[in-house]
Coordinates of C-alpha atoms and ligand atoms in Angstrom, one line a residue:
M947 CA 0.0 0.0 0.0
S948 CA 1.2 3.5 -0.8
I949 CA -0.3 6.8 0.3
R950 CA -0.3 10.2 -1.5
V951 CA 0.7 13.2 0.5
L952 CA 0.2 16.8 -0.8
S953 CA 2.2 19.6 0.8
V954 CA 0.8 23.1 0.4
F955 CA 3.0 26.2 0.9
G956 CA 2.8 29.8 -0.3
T957 CA 5.4 32.0 1.5
R958 CA 9.1 32.0 2.1
P959 CA 9.1 30.7 5.7
E960 CA 6.7 27.9 4.8
A961 CA 9.0 26.9 1.9
I962 CA 12.1 26.9 4.1
K963 CA 10.6 25.0 6.9
M964 CA 8.8 22.4 4.7
A965 CA 11.8 21.8 2.5
P966 CA 13.5 19.1 4.6
L967 CA 10.2 17.4 5.2
M968 CA 9.2 17.4 1.5
H969 CA 12.7 16.0 0.7
L970 CA 12.2 13.2 3.1
L971 CA 8.6 12.5 2.0
Q972 CA 9.8 12.2 -1.6
S973 CA 12.3 9.5 -0.7
T974 CA 10.2 7.5 1.8
E975 CA 8.9 4.1 0.7
G976 CA 5.2 3.9 1.0
I977 CA 4.6 7.6 0.3
S978 CA 4.2 9.4 -3.0
H979 CA 4.5 13.1 -2.6
A980 CA 3.3 16.2 -4.5
A981 CA 4.2 19.8 -3.7
C982 CA 1.6 22.6 -4.2
F983 CA 2.7 26.2 -4.3
T984 CA -0.2 28.7 -3.9
G985 CA 1.7 31.7 -5.1
Q986 CA 0.8 33.8 -2.1
H987 CA 4.3 35.4 -2.3
R988 CA 5.5 35.7 -5.9
D989 CA 9.0 34.4 -6.4
L990 CA 10.8 33.9 -3.1
P991 CA 9.3 30.6 -2.2
L992 CA 10.2 28.9 -5.5
S993 CA 13.8 30.1 -5.3
V994 CA 13.9 28.5 -1.8
L995 CA 12.7 25.2 -3.3
D996 CA 15.3 25.4 -6.1
A997 CA 18.0 25.7 -3.5
F998 CA 16.8 22.4 -2.0
H999 CA 16.3 20.7 -5.4
I1000 CA 12.5 20.4 -4.9
K1001 CA 10.0 21.0 -7.7
A1002 CA 6.5 22.4 -7.3
D1003 CA 4.1 19.9 -8.9
Y1004 CA 1.3 22.5 -8.8
N1005 CA 1.5 26.3 -8.9
L1006 CA -1.9 28.0 -8.2
H1007 CA -0.7 31.4 -9.3
I1008 CA -3.0 33.3 -6.9
M1009 CA -0.8 36.4 -6.5
E1010 CA -2.4 39.7 -7.6
E1011 CA -1.2 43.3 -7.0
A1012 CA -2.5 44.8 -3.7
Q1013 CA -4.1 41.6 -2.7
S1014 CA -6.4 41.5 0.3
L1015 CA -6.7 38.7 2.8
S1016 CA -10.1 37.8 1.5
G1017 CA -8.8 37.8 -2.1
I1018 CA -5.9 35.5 -1.2
T1019 CA -8.1 33.1 0.8
S1020 CA -10.9 32.9 -1.8
R1021 CA -8.6 32.4 -4.8
I1022 CA -6.7 29.6 -3.0
L1023 CA -10.0 27.9 -2.1
L1024 CA -11.3 28.0 -5.7
R1025 CA -8.0 26.9 -7.3
M1026 CA -7.5 24.1 -4.8
D1027 CA -11.0 22.9 -5.8
E1028 CA -9.8 22.7 -9.4
M1029 CA -6.7 20.9 -8.3
F1030 CA -8.6 18.3 -6.3
T1031 CA -10.6 17.3 -9.5
R1032 CA -7.2 16.0 -10.8
E1033 CA -5.4 15.1 -7.6
R1034 CA -6.9 13.1 -4.7
P1035 CA -4.3 12.9 -1.9
D1036 CA -4.8 10.8 1.2
L1037 CA -3.3 13.6 3.3
V1038 CA -2.8 17.4 2.9
L1039 CA 0.0 19.0 4.9
V1040 CA 0.0 22.7 5.7
H1041 CA 2.5 24.7 7.7
G1042 CA 2.3 27.4 10.3
D1043 CA 0.0 30.3 10.2
T1044 CA -0.4 32.0 6.8
S1045 CA -3.5 32.6 4.7
T1046 CA -2.2 29.6 2.6
T1047 CA -2.2 27.5 5.8
L1048 CA -5.8 28.4 6.6
A1049 CA -7.2 28.1 3.0
G1050 CA -5.2 25.0 2.3
A1051 CA -6.6 23.2 5.4
L1052 CA -10.1 24.4 4.8
S1053 CA -10.1 23.3 1.2
A1054 CA -8.9 19.8 2.1
Y1055 CA -11.6 19.7 4.8
F1056 CA -14.3 20.6 2.3
H1057 CA -13.0 17.7 0.2
K1058 CA -13.0 15.4 3.3
I1059 CA -9.2 14.9 3.0
P1060 CA -7.3 14.5 6.3
V1061 CA -5.1 17.5 7.2
G1062 CA -1.7 17.4 8.9
H1063 CA -0.6 20.7 10.5
V1064 CA 3.2 21.2 10.7
E1065 CA 4.4 23.7 13.4
A1066 CA 1.1 23.4 15.3
G1067 CA 0.1 24.8 18.7
L1068 CA 1.9 28.2 18.7
R1069 CA -0.2 30.8 20.4
T1070 CA 0.1 34.4 21.8
F1071 CA -3.6 34.2 22.9
D1072 CA -4.1 37.7 21.4
K1073 CA -6.1 37.3 18.2
M1074 CA -4.9 40.7 16.9
A1075 CA -1.2 40.1 17.5
P1076 CA 0.2 38.7 15.3
W1077 CA -2.7 39.5 12.9
P1078 CA -4.0 37.5 11.1
E1079 CA -1.5 34.7 12.0
E1080 CA -2.9 33.9 15.5
M1081 CA -6.4 33.2 14.2
N1082 CA -5.1 31.3 11.1
R1083 CA -3.2 28.8 13.3
T1084 CA -6.0 28.6 15.8
L1085 CA -8.6 27.8 13.2
V1086 CA -6.3 25.2 11.6
G1087 CA -6.0 23.6 15.0
D1088 CA -9.7 22.8 14.8
I1089 CA -9.5 21.5 11.3
A1090 CA -6.4 19.3 11.5
D1091 CA -6.3 15.6 12.1
L1092 CA -2.6 15.4 12.7
H1093 CA -0.8 18.1 14.7
F1094 CA 3.0 18.2 14.6
C1095 CA 4.1 20.5 17.4
P1096 CA 7.6 21.8 17.8
T1097 CA 7.6 21.8 21.6
L1098 CA 5.7 20.2 24.5
R1099 CA 4.2 23.6 25.3
N1100 CA 2.7 23.8 21.9
K1101 CA 1.1 20.4 22.6
E1102 CA -0.3 21.6 25.9
N1103 CA -1.8 24.6 24.2
L1104 CA -3.7 22.3 21.8
E1105 CA -4.8 20.1 24.7
H1106 CA -6.2 23.1 26.5
E1107 CA -8.2 23.9 23.4
G1108 CA -9.5 20.3 23.2
V1109 CA -8.5 19.9 19.6
R1110 CA -9.4 16.6 17.9
G1111 CA -6.8 14.2 16.3
Q1112 CA -3.3 13.0 17.0
I1113 CA -0.8 15.3 18.6
F1114 CA 3.0 14.7 18.2
V1115 CA 5.9 16.7 19.6
T1116 CA 8.6 16.7 16.9
G1117 CA 10.9 19.7 17.3
N1118 CA 10.9 22.4 14.6
T1119 CA 11.9 21.5 11.0
V1120 CA 13.9 24.7 10.8
V1121 CA 16.6 23.1 12.9
D1122 CA 16.7 20.3 10.3
V1123 CA 17.3 22.9 7.6
M1124 CA 20.2 24.5 9.5
R1125 CA 22.1 21.2 9.5
T1126 CA 22.5 21.7 5.7
T1127 CA 22.9 25.5 5.4
V1128 CA 25.4 26.6 8.0
R1129 CA 29.1 26.1 7.2
T1130 CA 32.3 27.7 8.7
N1131 CA 33.9 28.3 5.4
Y1132 CA 30.8 29.6 3.7
V1133 CA 31.1 32.2 0.9
F1134 CA 28.0 34.4 0.6
S1135 CA 26.3 34.6 -2.7
D1136 CA 25.5 38.3 -2.1
P1137 CA 28.9 40.2 -2.6
K1138 CA 27.8 42.9 -0.2
L1139 CA 27.9 40.3 2.6
N1140 CA 31.3 39.1 1.7
A1141 CA 32.5 42.7 2.1
V1142 CA 31.3 43.0 5.7
D1143 CA 34.0 43.1 8.4
F1144 CA 32.6 40.4 10.8
T1145 CA 35.7 40.3 13.0
G1146 CA 36.4 44.0 13.4
K1147 CA 32.8 45.0 14.0
R1148 CA 30.0 43.7 16.2
V1149 CA 27.4 43.0 13.5
I1150 CA 23.7 43.2 14.3
T1151 CA 21.3 41.5 11.9
L1152 CA 18.1 43.5 11.8
T1153 CA 14.8 42.4 10.2
C1154 CA 11.4 44.1 10.6
H1155 CA 8.4 43.3 8.5
R1156 CA 5.3 42.4 10.6
K1157 CA 2.1 44.2 9.7
E1158 CA 1.4 45.2 13.3
N1159 CA 4.7 47.1 13.3
Y1160 CA 3.9 49.2 10.2
G1161 CA 3.9 52.9 10.8
R1162 CA 4.8 54.4 14.2
Q1163 CA 6.4 51.3 15.6
M1164 CA 8.8 50.9 12.7
E1165 CA 9.7 54.6 13.1
E1166 CA 10.5 54.0 16.8
I1167 CA 12.4 50.8 16.2
F1168 CA 14.6 52.2 13.4
T1169 CA 15.2 55.3 15.4
A1170 CA 16.5 53.2 18.2
V1171 CA 18.9 51.4 15.8
R1172 CA 20.1 54.8 14.5
M1173 CA 20.8 56.0 18.1
L1174 CA 22.6 52.7 18.9
L1175 CA 25.0 53.3 15.9
D1176 CA 25.7 56.8 17.1
K1177 CA 26.7 55.5 20.5
H1178 CA 28.8 52.5 19.4
E1179 CA 31.4 52.9 16.7
D1180 CA 32.2 49.2 16.6
V1181 CA 28.7 48.3 15.7
A1182 CA 27.5 47.6 12.1
V1183 CA 24.0 46.7 11.1
I1184 CA 22.9 44.5 8.3
C1185 CA 19.3 44.7 7.3
P1186 CA 17.8 42.5 4.5
V1187 CA 15.0 44.8 3.5
H1188 CA 11.6 43.2 3.2
P1189 CA 10.0 44.1 -0.2
A1190 CA 6.8 45.5 1.3
P1191 CA 6.6 49.2 0.4
A1192 CA 5.4 50.0 3.9
V1193 CA 8.7 48.6 5.3
K1194 CA 11.0 50.2 2.7
E1195 CA 9.6 53.7 3.3
Y1196 CA 10.6 53.6 7.0
V1197 CA 13.9 51.7 6.8
I1198 CA 15.3 53.7 3.9
G1199 CA 14.0 57.0 5.4
I1200 CA 15.6 56.4 8.8
L1201 CA 18.6 54.2 8.2
G1202 CA 19.4 54.8 4.5
G1203 CA 22.8 56.4 3.7
I1204 CA 24.1 55.9 7.3
P1205 CA 27.7 54.6 7.4
R1206 CA 27.9 51.1 9.0
V1207 CA 24.3 50.3 7.9
H1208 CA 24.1 47.8 5.1
L1209 CA 20.6 47.7 3.6
I1210 CA 20.6 44.7 1.3
E1211 CA 18.0 42.8 -0.8
P1212 CA 16.3 39.9 1.0
C1213 CA 18.9 37.1 1.1
N1214 CA 18.6 33.5 0.2
V1215 CA 18.3 31.2 3.1
F1216 CA 21.9 30.0 2.9
D1217 CA 23.2 33.5 3.1
M1218 CA 20.7 34.3 5.9
H1219 CA 21.6 31.4 8.1
N1220 CA 25.3 32.0 7.7
L1221 CA 24.8 35.7 8.3
L1222 CA 23.1 34.8 11.6
A1223 CA 26.0 32.5 12.5
R1224 CA 28.5 35.4 12.1
S1225 CA 26.4 38.0 13.8
F1226 CA 26.9 39.3 17.4
L1227 CA 23.2 39.9 17.9
V1228 CA 19.9 39.6 16.1
M1229 CA 17.1 42.2 16.3
T1230 CA 13.9 41.1 14.7
D1231 CA 10.1 40.8 14.6
S1232 CA 10.3 37.6 12.6
G1233 CA 9.1 34.3 13.9
G1234 CA 11.6 32.1 12.2
L1235 CA 14.6 34.1 13.3
Q1236 CA 13.5 33.6 16.9
E1237 CA 14.1 29.9 16.3
E1238 CA 17.1 30.0 14.1
A1239 CA 19.4 32.4 16.0
P1240 CA 19.1 30.5 19.4
A1241 CA 20.1 27.3 17.6
L1242 CA 23.3 29.1 16.6
G1243 CA 23.9 30.5 20.1
K1244 CA 23.0 34.1 19.1
P1245 CA 21.0 36.4 21.4
V1246 CA 17.8 37.7 20.0
L1247 CA 15.9 40.9 20.8
V1248 CA 12.3 40.6 19.6
L1249 CA 10.9 43.8 18.2
R1250 CA 7.3 43.0 19.4
N1251 CA 5.4 43.2 22.6
N1252 CA 4.6 39.4 22.7
T1253 CA 5.7 36.2 21.2
E1254 CA 4.2 32.8 20.4
R1255 CA 7.6 31.3 21.0
P1256 CA 8.1 31.8 24.8
E1257 CA 10.3 28.8 25.1
A1258 CA 13.5 30.6 24.1
V1259 CA 12.6 33.6 26.3
E1260 CA 12.4 31.1 29.3
A1261 CA 15.6 29.4 28.2
G1262 CA 17.3 32.9 28.2
T1263 CA 18.4 33.3 24.6
V1264 CA 15.6 35.6 23.5
R1265 CA 14.2 38.8 25.1
I1266 CA 11.1 40.9 24.2
A1267 CA 12.4 44.4 23.5
G1268 CA 9.1 45.9 22.6
T1269 CA 8.6 48.5 19.9
R1270 CA 9.4 51.8 21.6
T1271 CA 12.7 53.6 21.0
D1272 CA 13.6 53.6 24.7
T1273 CA 12.9 49.9 25.3
V1274 CA 14.7 48.7 22.2
L1275 CA 17.7 51.0 22.7
S1276 CA 18.1 50.0 26.4
A1277 CA 17.8 46.2 25.6
A1278 CA 20.4 46.5 22.9
E1279 CA 22.7 48.6 25.0
E1280 CA 22.7 46.1 27.8
L1281 CA 23.9 43.4 25.5
L1282 CA 26.6 45.6 24.0
N1283 CA 27.8 46.9 27.3
D1284 CA 27.5 43.9 29.6
E1285 CA 29.6 40.9 28.7
I1286 CA 28.1 38.7 31.4
V1287 CA 24.6 39.3 30.2
Y1288 CA 25.7 38.7 26.7
H1289 CA 27.4 35.4 27.5
Q1290 CA 24.4 34.2 29.5
M1291 CA 22.1 34.8 26.5
A1292 CA 24.6 33.4 24.0
H1293 CA 25.1 30.2 26.0
A1294 CA 21.5 29.3 26.8
I1295 CA 20.2 26.1 25.3
S1296 CA 18.0 26.2 22.2
P1297 CA 14.6 24.6 22.9
Y1298 CA 13.4 24.1 19.3
G1299 CA 14.8 20.8 18.1
D1300 CA 17.5 18.4 17.5
G1301 CA 17.4 18.3 13.7
N1302 CA 15.2 15.2 13.4
A1303 CA 11.8 16.8 13.3
S1304 CA 11.1 15.8 9.7
E1305 CA 11.8 12.1 10.5
R1306 CA 9.4 12.2 13.4
I1307 CA 6.7 13.8 11.2
V1308 CA 7.1 11.2 8.5
Q1309 CA 7.1 8.4 11.1
G1310 CA 3.9 9.9 12.5
I1311 CA 2.2 9.9 9.1
L1312 CA 3.3 6.3 8.4
W1313 CA 2.0 5.2 11.8
Y1314 CA -1.3 7.1 11.3
F1315 CA -1.9 5.2 8.0
G1316 CA -0.9 1.9 9.4
L1317 CA 2.3 1.8 7.5
A1318 CA 4.6 1.8 10.6
E1319 CA 4.0 -0.1 13.8
D1320 CA 5.5 2.5 16.2
R1321 CA 4.3 6.0 16.9
P1322 CA 7.3 8.3 17.0
L1323 CA 8.6 9.2 20.5
N1324 CA 8.0 12.8 21.4
Y1325 CA 10.9 15.2 21.2
Q1326 CA 11.9 16.6 24.7
Ligands
UDP2227 N1 14.8 34.8 5.7 C1 15.6 34.7 4.5 N2 16.0 35.9 4.0 C2 15.7 37.1 4.5 C3 14.9 37.2 5.6 C4 14.5 36.0 6.2 O1 15.9 33.6 4.0 O2 16.2 38.1 3.9 C5 14.3 33.6 6.3 C6 14.7 33.4 7.7 O3 15.9 32.8 7.9 C7 13.5 32.5 8.2 C8 12.4 32.9 7.4 O4 12.9 33.6 6.2 O5 13.8 31.1 7.9 C9 11.5 33.9 8.2 O6 10.7 34.6 7.3 P1 9.9 35.8 7.8 O7 10.7 36.6 8.8 O8 9.5 36.5 6.5 O9 8.6 35.2 8.4 P2 8.1 34.7 9.8 O10 9.1 33.7 10.3 O11 8.0 35.9 10.7 O12 6.8 34.1 9.5

């Protein structure tokens, strides 16, 4: 017996985190795999797949200029309907908390196809932050039949909500990815990164793109970074600028043209992971970076007021710096000025996985369909 698994993804983080899993699904006996790209983000996700030698079997091409959440969601639902007239998988896998995740799960449910949710159970318990991700992942928790949680806490969140189905604790697949991307002798593909002095300067990697930070918060955050540079001559900042116009306006307006600030194009994931590995500190509102930097022993300041990833805050490698100039500046200054605090954060243990999450997920799928005797043991 063989089962057909369809993985759905639409954004860069989904592509990165699903890549090692899709790879393994493709080579696992008893499974035939198809990858479906919704096109929620235009080009970035496909270039991620190329880097991992994975081909999208379906491209739903749903991207439109100035697309709204309702437009994205409805186009995915309609185009997945069409796809399901040709393709009848036994399981649909979705990842995380995007509009693709929600629409992909809902569409599979409408077609009575079981759904597996990878990176399940993350919660801030505030439905407006992050928006709309918190509600996307919560709704998918209700739809899914298989929940693959990175941590024990994620599993407990789902248990409190009384979700149906099988819950597994697997670790996060992003740690699997990092086993293949980070190398000591790595040469960046972006020449601007090869020109950075990582030994003579303390390099801060900065990313900021969340919708809740648009406007006033971004102004405050980038102002804090500017003040930090004025106060510390040995600090350099590298910021891969997110393509959203609302981000560009603020970052270029406040940090553009400043010496020791490198505003670069979004980098490929290999460059990104190796940039993190060579950084002194990471300042970000990204979810994925909060998992990746701790795995490399790099302190993270989160440019938000909450996080769905409290495990690394408790472990001591991540701090919530907020979005005001004074809180961001003082959190960064403490790390730059106090070696003991820095070393405590840099040496805390990362809670997000051991690099074997994809194997546990595949084992969970095989077990669910009666193709393996043993349920995978929980991570942690
Ligand atoms: N990333 C990347 N290039 C960049 C910025 C981020 O490859 O220029 C990667 C990052 O390493 C992580 C993922 O994209 O794996 C995070 O994406 P993002 O911050 O857009 O989304 P989030 O994780 O917040 O959903």
